[in-house]
Short mmCIF file of C-alpha atoms in Angstrom, two decimals:
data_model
loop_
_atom_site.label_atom_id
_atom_site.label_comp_id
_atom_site.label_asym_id
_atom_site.label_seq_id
_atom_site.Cartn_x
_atom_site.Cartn_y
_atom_site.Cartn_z
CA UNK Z 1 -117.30 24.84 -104.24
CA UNK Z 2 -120.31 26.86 -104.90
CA UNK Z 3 -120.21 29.99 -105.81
CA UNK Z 4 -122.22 31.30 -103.48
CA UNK Z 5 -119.94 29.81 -100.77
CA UNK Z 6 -117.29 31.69 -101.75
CA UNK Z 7 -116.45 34.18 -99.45
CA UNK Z 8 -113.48 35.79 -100.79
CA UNK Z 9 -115.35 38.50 -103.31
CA UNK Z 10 -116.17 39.98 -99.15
CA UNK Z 11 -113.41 38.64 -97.10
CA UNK Z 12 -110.11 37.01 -97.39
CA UNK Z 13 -110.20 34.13 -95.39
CA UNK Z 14 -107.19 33.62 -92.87
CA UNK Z 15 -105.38 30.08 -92.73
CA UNK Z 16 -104.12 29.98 -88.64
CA UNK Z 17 -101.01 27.89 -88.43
CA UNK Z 18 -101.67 27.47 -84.65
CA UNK Z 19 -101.77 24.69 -82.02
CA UNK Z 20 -98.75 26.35 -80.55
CA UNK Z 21 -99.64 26.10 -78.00
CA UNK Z 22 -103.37 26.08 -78.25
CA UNK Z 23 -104.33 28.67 -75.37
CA UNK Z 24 -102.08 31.24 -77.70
CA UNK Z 25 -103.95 30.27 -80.96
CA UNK Z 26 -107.31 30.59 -79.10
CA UNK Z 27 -106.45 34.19 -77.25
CA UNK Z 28 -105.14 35.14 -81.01
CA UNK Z 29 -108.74 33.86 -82.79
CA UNK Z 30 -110.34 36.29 -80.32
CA UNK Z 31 -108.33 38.64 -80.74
CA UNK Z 32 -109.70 38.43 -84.45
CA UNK Z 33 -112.88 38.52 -83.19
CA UNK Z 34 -112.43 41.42 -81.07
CA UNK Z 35 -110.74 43.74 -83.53
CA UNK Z 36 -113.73 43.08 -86.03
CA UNK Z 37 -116.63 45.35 -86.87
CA UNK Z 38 -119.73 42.61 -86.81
CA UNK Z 39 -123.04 42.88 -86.52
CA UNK Z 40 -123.68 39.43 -87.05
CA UNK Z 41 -122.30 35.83 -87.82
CA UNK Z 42 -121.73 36.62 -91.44
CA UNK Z 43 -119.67 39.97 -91.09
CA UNK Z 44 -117.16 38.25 -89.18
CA UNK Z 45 -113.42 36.92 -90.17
CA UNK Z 46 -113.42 34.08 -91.45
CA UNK Z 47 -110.64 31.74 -90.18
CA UNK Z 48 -108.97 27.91 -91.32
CA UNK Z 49 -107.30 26.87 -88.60
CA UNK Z 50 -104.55 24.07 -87.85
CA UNK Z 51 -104.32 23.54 -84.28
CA UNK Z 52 -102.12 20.65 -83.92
CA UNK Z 53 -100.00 20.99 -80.64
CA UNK Z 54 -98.03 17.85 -81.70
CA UNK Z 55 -95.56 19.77 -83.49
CA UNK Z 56 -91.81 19.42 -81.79
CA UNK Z 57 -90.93 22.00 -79.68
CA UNK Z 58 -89.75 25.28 -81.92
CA UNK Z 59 -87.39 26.64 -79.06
CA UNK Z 60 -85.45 23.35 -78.37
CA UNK Z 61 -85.25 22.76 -81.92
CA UNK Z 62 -83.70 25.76 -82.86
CA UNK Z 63 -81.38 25.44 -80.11
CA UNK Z 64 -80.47 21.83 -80.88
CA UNK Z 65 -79.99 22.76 -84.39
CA UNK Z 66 -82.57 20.39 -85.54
CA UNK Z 67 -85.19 21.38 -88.10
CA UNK Z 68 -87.98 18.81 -87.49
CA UNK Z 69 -90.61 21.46 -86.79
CA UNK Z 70 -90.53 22.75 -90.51
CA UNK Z 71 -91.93 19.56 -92.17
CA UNK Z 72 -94.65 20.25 -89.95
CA UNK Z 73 -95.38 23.56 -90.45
CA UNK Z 74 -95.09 22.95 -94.09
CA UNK Z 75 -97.72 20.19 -93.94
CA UNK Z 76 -100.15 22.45 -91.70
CA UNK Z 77 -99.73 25.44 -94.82
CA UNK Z 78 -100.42 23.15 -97.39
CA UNK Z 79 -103.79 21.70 -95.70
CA UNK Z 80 -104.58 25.49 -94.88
CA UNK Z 81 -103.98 26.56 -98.48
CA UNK Z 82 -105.74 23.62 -99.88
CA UNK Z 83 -109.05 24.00 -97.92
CA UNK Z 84 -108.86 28.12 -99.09
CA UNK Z 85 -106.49 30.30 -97.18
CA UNK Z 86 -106.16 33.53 -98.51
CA UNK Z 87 -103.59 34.64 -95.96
CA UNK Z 88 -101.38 33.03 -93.07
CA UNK Z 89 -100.70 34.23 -90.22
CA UNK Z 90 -98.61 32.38 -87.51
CA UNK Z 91 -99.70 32.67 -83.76
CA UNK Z 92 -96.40 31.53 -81.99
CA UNK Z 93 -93.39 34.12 -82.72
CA UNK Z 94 -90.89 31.38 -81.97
CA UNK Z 95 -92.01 29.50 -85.39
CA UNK Z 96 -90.98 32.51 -87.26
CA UNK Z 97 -87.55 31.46 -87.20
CA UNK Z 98 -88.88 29.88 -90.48
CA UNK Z 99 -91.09 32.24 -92.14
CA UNK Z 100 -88.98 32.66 -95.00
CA UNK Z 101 -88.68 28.89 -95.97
CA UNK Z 102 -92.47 28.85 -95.33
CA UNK Z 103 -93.24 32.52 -97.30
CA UNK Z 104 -90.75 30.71 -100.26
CA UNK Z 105 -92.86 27.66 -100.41
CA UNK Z 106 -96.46 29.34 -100.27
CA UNK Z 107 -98.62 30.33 -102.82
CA UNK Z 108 -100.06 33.16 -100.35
CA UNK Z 109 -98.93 35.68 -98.13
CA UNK Z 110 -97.54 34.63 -94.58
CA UNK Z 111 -98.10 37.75 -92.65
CA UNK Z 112 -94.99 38.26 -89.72
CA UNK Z 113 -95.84 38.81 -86.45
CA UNK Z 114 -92.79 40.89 -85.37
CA UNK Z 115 -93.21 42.82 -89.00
CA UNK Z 116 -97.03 43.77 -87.54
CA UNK Z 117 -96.27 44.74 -84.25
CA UNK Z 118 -92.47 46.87 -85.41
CA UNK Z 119 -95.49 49.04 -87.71
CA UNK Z 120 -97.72 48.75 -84.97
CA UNK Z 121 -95.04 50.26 -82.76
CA UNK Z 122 -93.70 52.95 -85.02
CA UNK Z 123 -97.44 53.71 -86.58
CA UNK Z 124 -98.53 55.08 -83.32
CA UNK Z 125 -96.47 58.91 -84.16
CA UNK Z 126 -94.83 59.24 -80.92
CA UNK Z 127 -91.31 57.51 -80.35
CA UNK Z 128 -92.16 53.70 -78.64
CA UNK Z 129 -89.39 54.50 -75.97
CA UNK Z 130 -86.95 52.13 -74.58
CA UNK Z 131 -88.27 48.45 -75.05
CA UNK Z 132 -87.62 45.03 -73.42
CA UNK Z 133 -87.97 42.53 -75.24
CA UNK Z 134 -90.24 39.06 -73.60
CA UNK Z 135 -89.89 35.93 -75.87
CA UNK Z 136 -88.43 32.38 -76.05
CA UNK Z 137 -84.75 32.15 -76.24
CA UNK Z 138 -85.43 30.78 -79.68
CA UNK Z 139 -86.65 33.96 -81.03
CA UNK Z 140 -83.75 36.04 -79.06
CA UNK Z 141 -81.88 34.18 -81.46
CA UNK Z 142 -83.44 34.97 -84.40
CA UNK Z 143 -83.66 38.51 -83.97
CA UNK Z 144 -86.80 39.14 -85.35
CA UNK Z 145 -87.74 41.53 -83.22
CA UNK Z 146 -83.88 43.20 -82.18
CA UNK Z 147 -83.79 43.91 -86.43
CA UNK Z 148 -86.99 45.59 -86.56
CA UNK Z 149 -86.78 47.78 -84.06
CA UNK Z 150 -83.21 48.04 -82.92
CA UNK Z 151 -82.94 51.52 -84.84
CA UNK Z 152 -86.34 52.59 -84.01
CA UNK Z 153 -86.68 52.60 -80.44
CA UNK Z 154 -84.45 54.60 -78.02
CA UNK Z 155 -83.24 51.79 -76.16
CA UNK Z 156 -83.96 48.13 -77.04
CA UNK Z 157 -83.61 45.71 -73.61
CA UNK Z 158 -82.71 41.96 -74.25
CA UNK Z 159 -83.24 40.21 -71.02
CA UNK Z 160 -80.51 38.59 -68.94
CA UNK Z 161 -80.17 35.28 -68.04
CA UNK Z 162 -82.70 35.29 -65.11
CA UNK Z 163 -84.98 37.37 -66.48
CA UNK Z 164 -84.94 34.30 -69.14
CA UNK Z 165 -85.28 31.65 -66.74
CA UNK Z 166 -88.45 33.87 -65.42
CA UNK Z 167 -89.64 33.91 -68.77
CA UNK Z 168 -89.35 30.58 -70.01
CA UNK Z 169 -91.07 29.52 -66.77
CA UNK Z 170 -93.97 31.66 -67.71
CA UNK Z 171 -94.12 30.14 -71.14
CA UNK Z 172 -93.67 26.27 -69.98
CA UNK Z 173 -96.67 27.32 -67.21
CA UNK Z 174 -99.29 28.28 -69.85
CA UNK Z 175 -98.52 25.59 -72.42
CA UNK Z 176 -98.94 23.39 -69.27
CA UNK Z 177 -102.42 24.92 -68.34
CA UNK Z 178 -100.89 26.48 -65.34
CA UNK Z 179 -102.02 30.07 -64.95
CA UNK Z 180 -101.64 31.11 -61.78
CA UNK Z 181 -97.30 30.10 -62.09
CA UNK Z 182 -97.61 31.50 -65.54
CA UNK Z 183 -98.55 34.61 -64.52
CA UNK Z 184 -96.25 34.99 -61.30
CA UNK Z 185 -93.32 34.25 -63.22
CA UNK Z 186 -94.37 36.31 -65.71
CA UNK Z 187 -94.97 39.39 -63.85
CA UNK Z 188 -91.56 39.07 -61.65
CA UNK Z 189 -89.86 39.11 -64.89
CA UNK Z 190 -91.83 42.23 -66.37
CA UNK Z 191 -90.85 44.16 -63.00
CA UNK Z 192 -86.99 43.51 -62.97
CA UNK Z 193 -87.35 44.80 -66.78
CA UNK Z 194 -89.04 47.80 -65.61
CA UNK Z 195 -86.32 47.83 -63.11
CA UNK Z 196 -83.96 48.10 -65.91
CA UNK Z 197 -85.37 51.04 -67.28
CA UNK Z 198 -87.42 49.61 -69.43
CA UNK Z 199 -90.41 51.70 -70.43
CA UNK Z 200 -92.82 48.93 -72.29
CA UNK Z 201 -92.53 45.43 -72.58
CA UNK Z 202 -92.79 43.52 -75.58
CA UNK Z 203 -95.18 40.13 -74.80
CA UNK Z 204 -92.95 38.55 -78.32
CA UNK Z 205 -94.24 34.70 -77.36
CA UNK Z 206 -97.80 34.16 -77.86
CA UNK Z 207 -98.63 32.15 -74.65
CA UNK Z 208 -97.79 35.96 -72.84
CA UNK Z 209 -100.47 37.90 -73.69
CA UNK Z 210 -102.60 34.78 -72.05
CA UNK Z 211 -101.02 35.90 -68.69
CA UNK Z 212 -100.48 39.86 -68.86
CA UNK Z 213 -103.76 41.13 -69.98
CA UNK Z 214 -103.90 44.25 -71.37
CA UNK Z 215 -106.51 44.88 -68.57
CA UNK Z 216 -103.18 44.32 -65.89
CA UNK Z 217 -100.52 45.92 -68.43
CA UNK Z 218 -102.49 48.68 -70.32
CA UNK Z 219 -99.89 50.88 -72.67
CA UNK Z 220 -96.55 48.97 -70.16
CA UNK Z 221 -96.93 46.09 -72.41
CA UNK Z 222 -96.96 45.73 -76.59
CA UNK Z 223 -98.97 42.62 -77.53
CA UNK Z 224 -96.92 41.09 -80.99
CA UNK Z 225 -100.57 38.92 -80.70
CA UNK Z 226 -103.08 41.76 -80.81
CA UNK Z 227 -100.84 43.21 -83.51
CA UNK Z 228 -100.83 40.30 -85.74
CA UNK Z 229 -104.49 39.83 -84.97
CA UNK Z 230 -105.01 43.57 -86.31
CA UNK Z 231 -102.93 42.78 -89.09
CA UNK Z 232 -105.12 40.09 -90.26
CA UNK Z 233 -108.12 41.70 -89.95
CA UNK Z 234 -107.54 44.73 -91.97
CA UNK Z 235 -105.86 42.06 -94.79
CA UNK Z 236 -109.21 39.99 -94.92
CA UNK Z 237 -111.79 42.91 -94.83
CA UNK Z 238 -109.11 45.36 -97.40
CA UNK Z 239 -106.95 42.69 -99.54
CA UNK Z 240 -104.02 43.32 -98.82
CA UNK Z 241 -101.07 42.64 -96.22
CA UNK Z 242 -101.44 46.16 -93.78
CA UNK Z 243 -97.74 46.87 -94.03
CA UNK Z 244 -94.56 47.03 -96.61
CA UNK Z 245 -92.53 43.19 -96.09
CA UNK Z 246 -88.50 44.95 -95.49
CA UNK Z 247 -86.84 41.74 -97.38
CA UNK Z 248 -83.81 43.45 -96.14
CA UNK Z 249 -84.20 42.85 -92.80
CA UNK Z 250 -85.61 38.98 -93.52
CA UNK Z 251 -82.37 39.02 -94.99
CA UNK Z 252 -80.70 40.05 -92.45
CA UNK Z 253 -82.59 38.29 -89.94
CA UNK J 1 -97.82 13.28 -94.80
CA UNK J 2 -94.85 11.66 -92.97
CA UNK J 3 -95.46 9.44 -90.58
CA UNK J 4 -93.90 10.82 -87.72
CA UNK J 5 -96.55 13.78 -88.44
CA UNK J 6 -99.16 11.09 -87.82
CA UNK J 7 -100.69 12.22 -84.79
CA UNK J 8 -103.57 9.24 -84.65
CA UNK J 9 -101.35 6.71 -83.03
CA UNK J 10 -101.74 8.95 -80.09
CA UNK J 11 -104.75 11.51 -80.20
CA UNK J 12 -107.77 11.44 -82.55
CA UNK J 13 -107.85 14.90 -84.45
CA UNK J 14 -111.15 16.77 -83.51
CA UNK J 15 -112.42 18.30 -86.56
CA UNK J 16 -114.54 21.56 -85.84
CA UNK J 17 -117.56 22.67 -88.25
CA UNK J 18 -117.95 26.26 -86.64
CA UNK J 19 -118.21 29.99 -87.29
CA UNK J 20 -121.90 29.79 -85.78
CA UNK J 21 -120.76 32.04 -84.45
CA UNK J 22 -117.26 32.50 -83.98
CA UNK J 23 -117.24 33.49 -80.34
CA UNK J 24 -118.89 29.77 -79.92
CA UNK J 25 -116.46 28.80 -81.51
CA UNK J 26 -113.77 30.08 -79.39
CA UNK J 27 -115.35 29.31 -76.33
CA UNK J 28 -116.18 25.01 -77.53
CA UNK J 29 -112.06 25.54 -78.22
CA UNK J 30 -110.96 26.45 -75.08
CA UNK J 31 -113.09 24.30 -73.42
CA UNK J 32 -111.62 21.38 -75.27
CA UNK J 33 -108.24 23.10 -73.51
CA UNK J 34 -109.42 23.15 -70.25
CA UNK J 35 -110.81 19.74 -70.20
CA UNK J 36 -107.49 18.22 -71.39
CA UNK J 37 -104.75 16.80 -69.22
CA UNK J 38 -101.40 18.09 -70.41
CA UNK J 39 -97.95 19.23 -69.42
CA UNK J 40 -96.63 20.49 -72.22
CA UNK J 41 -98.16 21.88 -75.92
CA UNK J 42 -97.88 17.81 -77.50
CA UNK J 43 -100.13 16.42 -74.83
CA UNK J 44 -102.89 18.44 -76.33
CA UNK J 45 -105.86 17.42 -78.41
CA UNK J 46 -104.79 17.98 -81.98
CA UNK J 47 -107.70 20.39 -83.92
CA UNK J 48 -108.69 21.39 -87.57
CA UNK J 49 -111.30 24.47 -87.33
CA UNK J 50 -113.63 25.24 -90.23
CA UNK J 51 -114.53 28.87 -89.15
CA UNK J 52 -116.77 30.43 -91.55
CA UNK J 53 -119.19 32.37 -90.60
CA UNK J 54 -120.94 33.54 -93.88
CA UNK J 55 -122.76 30.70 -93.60
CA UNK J 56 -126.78 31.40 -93.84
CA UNK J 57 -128.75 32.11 -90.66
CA UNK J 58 -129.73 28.34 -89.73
CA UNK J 59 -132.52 29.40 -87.54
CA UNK J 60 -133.66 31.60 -90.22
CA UNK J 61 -133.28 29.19 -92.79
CA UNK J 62 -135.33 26.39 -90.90
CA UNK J 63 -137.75 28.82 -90.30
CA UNK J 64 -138.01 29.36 -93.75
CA UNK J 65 -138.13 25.92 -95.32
CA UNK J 66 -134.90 26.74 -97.26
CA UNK J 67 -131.58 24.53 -97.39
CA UNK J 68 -129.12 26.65 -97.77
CA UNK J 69 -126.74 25.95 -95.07
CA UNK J 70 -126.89 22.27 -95.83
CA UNK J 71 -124.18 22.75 -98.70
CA UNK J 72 -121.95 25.15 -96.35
CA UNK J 73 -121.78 22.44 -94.02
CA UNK J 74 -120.90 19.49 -95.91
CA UNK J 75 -118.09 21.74 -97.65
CA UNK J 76 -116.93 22.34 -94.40
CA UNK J 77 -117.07 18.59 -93.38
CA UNK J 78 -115.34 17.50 -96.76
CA UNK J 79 -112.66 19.99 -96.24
CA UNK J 80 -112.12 18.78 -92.16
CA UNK J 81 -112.06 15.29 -93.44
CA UNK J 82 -109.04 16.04 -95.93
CA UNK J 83 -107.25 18.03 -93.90
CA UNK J 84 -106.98 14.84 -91.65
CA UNK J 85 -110.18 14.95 -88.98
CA UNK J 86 -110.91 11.36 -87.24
CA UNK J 87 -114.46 13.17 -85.29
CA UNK J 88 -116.26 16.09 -86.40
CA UNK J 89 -118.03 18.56 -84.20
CA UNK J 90 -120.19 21.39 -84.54
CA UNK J 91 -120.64 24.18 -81.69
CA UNK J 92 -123.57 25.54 -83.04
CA UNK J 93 -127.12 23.45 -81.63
CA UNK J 94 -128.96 24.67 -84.83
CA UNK J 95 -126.79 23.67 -87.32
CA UNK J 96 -127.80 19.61 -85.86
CA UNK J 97 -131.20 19.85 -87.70
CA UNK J 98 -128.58 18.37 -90.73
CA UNK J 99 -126.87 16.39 -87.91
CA UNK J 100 -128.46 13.68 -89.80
CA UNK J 101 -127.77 14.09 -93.22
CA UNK J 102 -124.32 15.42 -92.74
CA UNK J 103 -123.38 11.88 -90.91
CA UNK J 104 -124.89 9.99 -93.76
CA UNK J 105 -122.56 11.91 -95.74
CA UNK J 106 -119.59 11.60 -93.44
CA UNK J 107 -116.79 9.10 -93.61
CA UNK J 108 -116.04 9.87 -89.53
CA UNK J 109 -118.47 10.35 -86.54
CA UNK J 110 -120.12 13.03 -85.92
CA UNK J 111 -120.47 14.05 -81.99
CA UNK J 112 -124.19 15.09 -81.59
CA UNK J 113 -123.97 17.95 -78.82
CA UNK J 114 -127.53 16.90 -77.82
CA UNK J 115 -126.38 13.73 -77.44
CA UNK J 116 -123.18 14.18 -75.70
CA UNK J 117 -125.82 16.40 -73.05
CA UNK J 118 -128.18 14.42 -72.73
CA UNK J 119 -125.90 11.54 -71.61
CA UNK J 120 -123.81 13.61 -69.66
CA UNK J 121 -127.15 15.06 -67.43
CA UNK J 122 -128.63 11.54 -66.67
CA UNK J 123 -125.14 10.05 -66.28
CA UNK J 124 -124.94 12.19 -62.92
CA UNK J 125 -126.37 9.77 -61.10
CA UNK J 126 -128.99 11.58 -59.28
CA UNK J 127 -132.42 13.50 -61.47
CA UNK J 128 -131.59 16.06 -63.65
CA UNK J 129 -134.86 17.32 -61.67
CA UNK J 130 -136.90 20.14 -63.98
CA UNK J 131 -134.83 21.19 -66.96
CA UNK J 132 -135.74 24.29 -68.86
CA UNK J 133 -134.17 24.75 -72.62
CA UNK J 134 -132.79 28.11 -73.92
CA UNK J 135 -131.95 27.45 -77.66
CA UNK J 136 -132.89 29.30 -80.71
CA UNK J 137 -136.34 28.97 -82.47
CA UNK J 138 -134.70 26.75 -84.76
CA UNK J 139 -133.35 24.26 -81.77
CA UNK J 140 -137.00 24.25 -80.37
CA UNK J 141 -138.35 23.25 -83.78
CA UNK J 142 -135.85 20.23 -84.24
CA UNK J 143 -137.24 18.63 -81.10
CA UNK J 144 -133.19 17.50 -80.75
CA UNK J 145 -133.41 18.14 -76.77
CA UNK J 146 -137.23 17.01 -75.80
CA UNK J 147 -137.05 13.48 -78.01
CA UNK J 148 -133.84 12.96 -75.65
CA UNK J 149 -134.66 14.53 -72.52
CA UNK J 150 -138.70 14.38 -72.51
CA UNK J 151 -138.74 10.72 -70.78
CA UNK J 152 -135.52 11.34 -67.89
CA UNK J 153 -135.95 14.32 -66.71
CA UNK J 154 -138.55 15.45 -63.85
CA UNK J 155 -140.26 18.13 -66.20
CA UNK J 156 -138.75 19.08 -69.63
CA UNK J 157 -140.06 23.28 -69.74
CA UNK J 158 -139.92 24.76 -73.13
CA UNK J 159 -140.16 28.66 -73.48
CA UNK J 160 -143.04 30.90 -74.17
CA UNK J 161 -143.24 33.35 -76.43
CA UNK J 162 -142.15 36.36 -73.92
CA UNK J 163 -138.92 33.83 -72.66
CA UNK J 164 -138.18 32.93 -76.56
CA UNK J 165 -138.03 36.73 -77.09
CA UNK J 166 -135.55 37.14 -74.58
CA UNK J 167 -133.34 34.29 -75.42
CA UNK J 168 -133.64 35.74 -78.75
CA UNK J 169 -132.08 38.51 -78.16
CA UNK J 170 -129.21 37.04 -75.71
CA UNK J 171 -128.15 35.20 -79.09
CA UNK J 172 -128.27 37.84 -81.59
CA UNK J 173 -126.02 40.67 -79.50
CA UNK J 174 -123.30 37.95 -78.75
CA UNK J 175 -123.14 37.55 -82.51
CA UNK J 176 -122.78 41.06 -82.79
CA UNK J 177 -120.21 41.44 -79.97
CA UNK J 178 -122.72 43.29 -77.81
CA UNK J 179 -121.60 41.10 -74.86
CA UNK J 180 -123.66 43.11 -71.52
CA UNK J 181 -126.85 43.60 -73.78
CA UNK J 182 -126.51 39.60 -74.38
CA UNK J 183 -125.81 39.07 -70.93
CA UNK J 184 -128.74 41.14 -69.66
CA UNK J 185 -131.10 39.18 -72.03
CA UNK J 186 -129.99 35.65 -71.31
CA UNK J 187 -130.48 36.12 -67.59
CA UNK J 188 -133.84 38.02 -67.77
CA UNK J 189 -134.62 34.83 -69.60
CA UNK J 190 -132.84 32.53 -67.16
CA UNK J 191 -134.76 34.43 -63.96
CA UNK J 192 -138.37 33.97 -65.74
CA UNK J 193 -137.78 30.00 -66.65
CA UNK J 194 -137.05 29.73 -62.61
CA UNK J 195 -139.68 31.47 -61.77
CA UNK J 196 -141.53 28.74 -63.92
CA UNK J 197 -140.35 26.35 -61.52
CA UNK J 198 -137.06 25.48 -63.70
CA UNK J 199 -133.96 23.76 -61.21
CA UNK J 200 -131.85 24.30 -64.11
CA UNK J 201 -131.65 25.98 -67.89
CA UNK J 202 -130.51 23.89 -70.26
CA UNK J 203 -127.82 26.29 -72.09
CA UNK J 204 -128.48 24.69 -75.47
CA UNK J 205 -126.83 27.40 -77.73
CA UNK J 206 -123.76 28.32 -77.72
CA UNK J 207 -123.74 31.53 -77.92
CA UNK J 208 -125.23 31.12 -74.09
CA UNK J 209 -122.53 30.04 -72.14
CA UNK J 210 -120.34 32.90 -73.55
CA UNK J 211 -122.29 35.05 -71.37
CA UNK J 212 -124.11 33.03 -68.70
CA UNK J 213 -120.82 31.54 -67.44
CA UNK J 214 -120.05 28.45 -64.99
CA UNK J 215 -119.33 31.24 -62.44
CA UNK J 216 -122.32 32.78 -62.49
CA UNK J 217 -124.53 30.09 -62.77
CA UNK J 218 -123.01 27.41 -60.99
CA UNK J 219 -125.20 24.14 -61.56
CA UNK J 220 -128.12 25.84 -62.37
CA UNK J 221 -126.93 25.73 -65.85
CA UNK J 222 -126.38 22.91 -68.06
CA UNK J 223 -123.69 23.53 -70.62
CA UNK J 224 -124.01 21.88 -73.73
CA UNK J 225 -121.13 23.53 -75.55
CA UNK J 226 -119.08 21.92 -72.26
CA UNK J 227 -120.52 18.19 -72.38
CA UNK J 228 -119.40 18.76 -76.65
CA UNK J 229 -115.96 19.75 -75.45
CA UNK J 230 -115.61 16.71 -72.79
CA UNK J 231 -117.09 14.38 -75.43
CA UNK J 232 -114.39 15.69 -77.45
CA UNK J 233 -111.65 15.35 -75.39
CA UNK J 234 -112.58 11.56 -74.38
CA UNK J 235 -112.98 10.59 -78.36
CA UNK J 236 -109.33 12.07 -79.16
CA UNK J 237 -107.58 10.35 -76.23
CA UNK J 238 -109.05 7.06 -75.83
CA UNK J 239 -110.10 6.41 -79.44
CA UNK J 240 -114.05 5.97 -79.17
CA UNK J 241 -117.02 8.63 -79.28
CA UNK J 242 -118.25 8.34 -75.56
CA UNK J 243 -122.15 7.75 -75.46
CA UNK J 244 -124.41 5.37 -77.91
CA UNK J 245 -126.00 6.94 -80.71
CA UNK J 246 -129.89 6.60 -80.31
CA UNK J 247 -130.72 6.50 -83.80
CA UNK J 248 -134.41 6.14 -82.96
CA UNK J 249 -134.11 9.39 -81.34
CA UNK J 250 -132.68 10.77 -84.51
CA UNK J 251 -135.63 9.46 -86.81
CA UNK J 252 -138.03 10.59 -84.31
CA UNK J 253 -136.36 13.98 -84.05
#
């Protein structure tokens, strides 16, 4: 590579391991975009990114007890490191059931969605409240999220089982490219939540954000996205990863 | 890779050379989305994105004489073919004055956007009546549009000065996020090429259609960033890029 190519004396240049789906990886990219101070093409982010929706399904694997997605998303962080990541960032929460495998096999940092958006959360001074949690069953599971924040929230709200099925509908609607059912199911589920007492939802799957805008939700709704977008942002234009990795809690996780 | 990771029995992989600018790229992504037929994330049209925009001005650079960008882009186009691209495309209408030489140095096919318009206009069945281009200086000076559209369209209208100003200006505050002063320009620009007796404007950068959308301008725009994305979206599924090169066109270009 030339040297004048290489951007990384300005930027650190963010590998995506996206394509899942590839609405999410798109709202996340401009996201990116939207969070950075440009004032032309060349002070922008820039971005490698793997968008390659073939990938099994992360929630039914996880469930199943399978592990057939990792191969994959070990393939996708090699081709992103080889063609000059600097960073990698994830844009589907549900895949962060391995970030640990991945983080152990990569030779850069693999910045964690729910790790963003818990500092995001706690950065802002004032306590985030009680908190319902929106995601796949597979990341209920992992407890990404519940381990972060458990302890630093008044009240954190794990949905029940038709709040779930709400949910998941949502999710299944937007992969499928259907919108207007995404956002319906979506917003039913967000309401009973509210019902609950919750005071701010957390959108913890990537295809949410694509549905509740923070135009419809304003401060009701905590986008993990917009967080990991941030997150990326300040680690290209600074150097470094915006917040301190709590191994104890990976651990844990 | 393994071979159950081998998405090509199915979909070709769409490798994207873009970051010119990013918010092109975004939109020529989700326009690949939209134009795709899927239930679920797998049915998808598998991506690699080269997004880096510190690549040199190409308009400038044209303007110029210089070459700079040439090197950016076949770095890019190396690294997309590695990573596993079967097509390459480029959102950005300038960056096609290397169309050329980049395919000559390509092991896949490169989609020509002009191409992939020009076929898509006259393919309508009915006159693409009198087309008027909006495209930066350095798209005007390629001739990429005219030596395709000069002979099959009613009247082919190029800007003057006044227009080229406008358009100008429509480009360079989308790169720069200012999204109502780019907005403002491009359809000032749009209303004066009518008034010239345009039936359409030929939208033929694409930073354009990120501000003069399909719902504003209805078929009085041409998208070229949208015949790409359909292009795309045939060559992954049914294995073939979906017009025939003119290479006399390209040496006359």
């Amino acid at each position: 590579m030339l040297s004048s190519m290489n951007t990384s004396n300005q930027f650190g240049c963010i590998g995506i391991l996206g394509g899942m789906g590839p609405a999410a990886t798109i709202d996340f990219m401009a996201k990116i975009v939207a969070h950075t101070s440009a004032s032309c093409d060349q002070e922008h982010v820039p971005m490698l990114v793997h968008c390659i929706p073939q990938i099994p399904d992360r929630s039914t694997a996880i469930r199943a007890g399978t592990d057939e997605p990792f191969a994959w998303l070990l393939d996708g962080l090699h081709k992103l490191e080889a063609a000059g990541a600097d960073y990698i960032a994830i844009p589907c929460n549900t895949a962060h059931f391995w970030h640990e495998r991945l983080s152990a096999a990569a030779r850069v940092p693999i910045i964690h969605i729910a790790q963003a958006t818990a500092d995001a959360l706690t950065a802002e001074g004032q306590s985030p409240g009680r908190v319902a949690l929106m995601s796949t069953r597979g990341t209920v599971g992992t407890r990404m999220y519940q381990s972060r924040l458990e302890n630093r929230v008044d009240h954190f709200i794990v949905p029940d089982e038709a709040e779930q099925v709400l949910i998941d509908t949502a999710i299944w609607s937007v992969k499928a490219g259907n919108i207007a059912l995404g956002r319906e199911s979506a917003q039913r589920a967000a309401a009973r939540l509210f019902e609950q007492g919750a005071e701010r939802v957390l959108l913890a799957c990537t295809e949410l954000p694509v549905v509740l805008t923070r135009e419809m939700m304003g401060a009701t709704a905590v986008d993990c996205t917009d967080a990991l977008a941030r997150a990326c942002v300040v680690a290209s234009v600074s150097g470094r990863v915006p917040y301190h990795p709590l191994p104890e809690l990976e651990a844990a996780a």
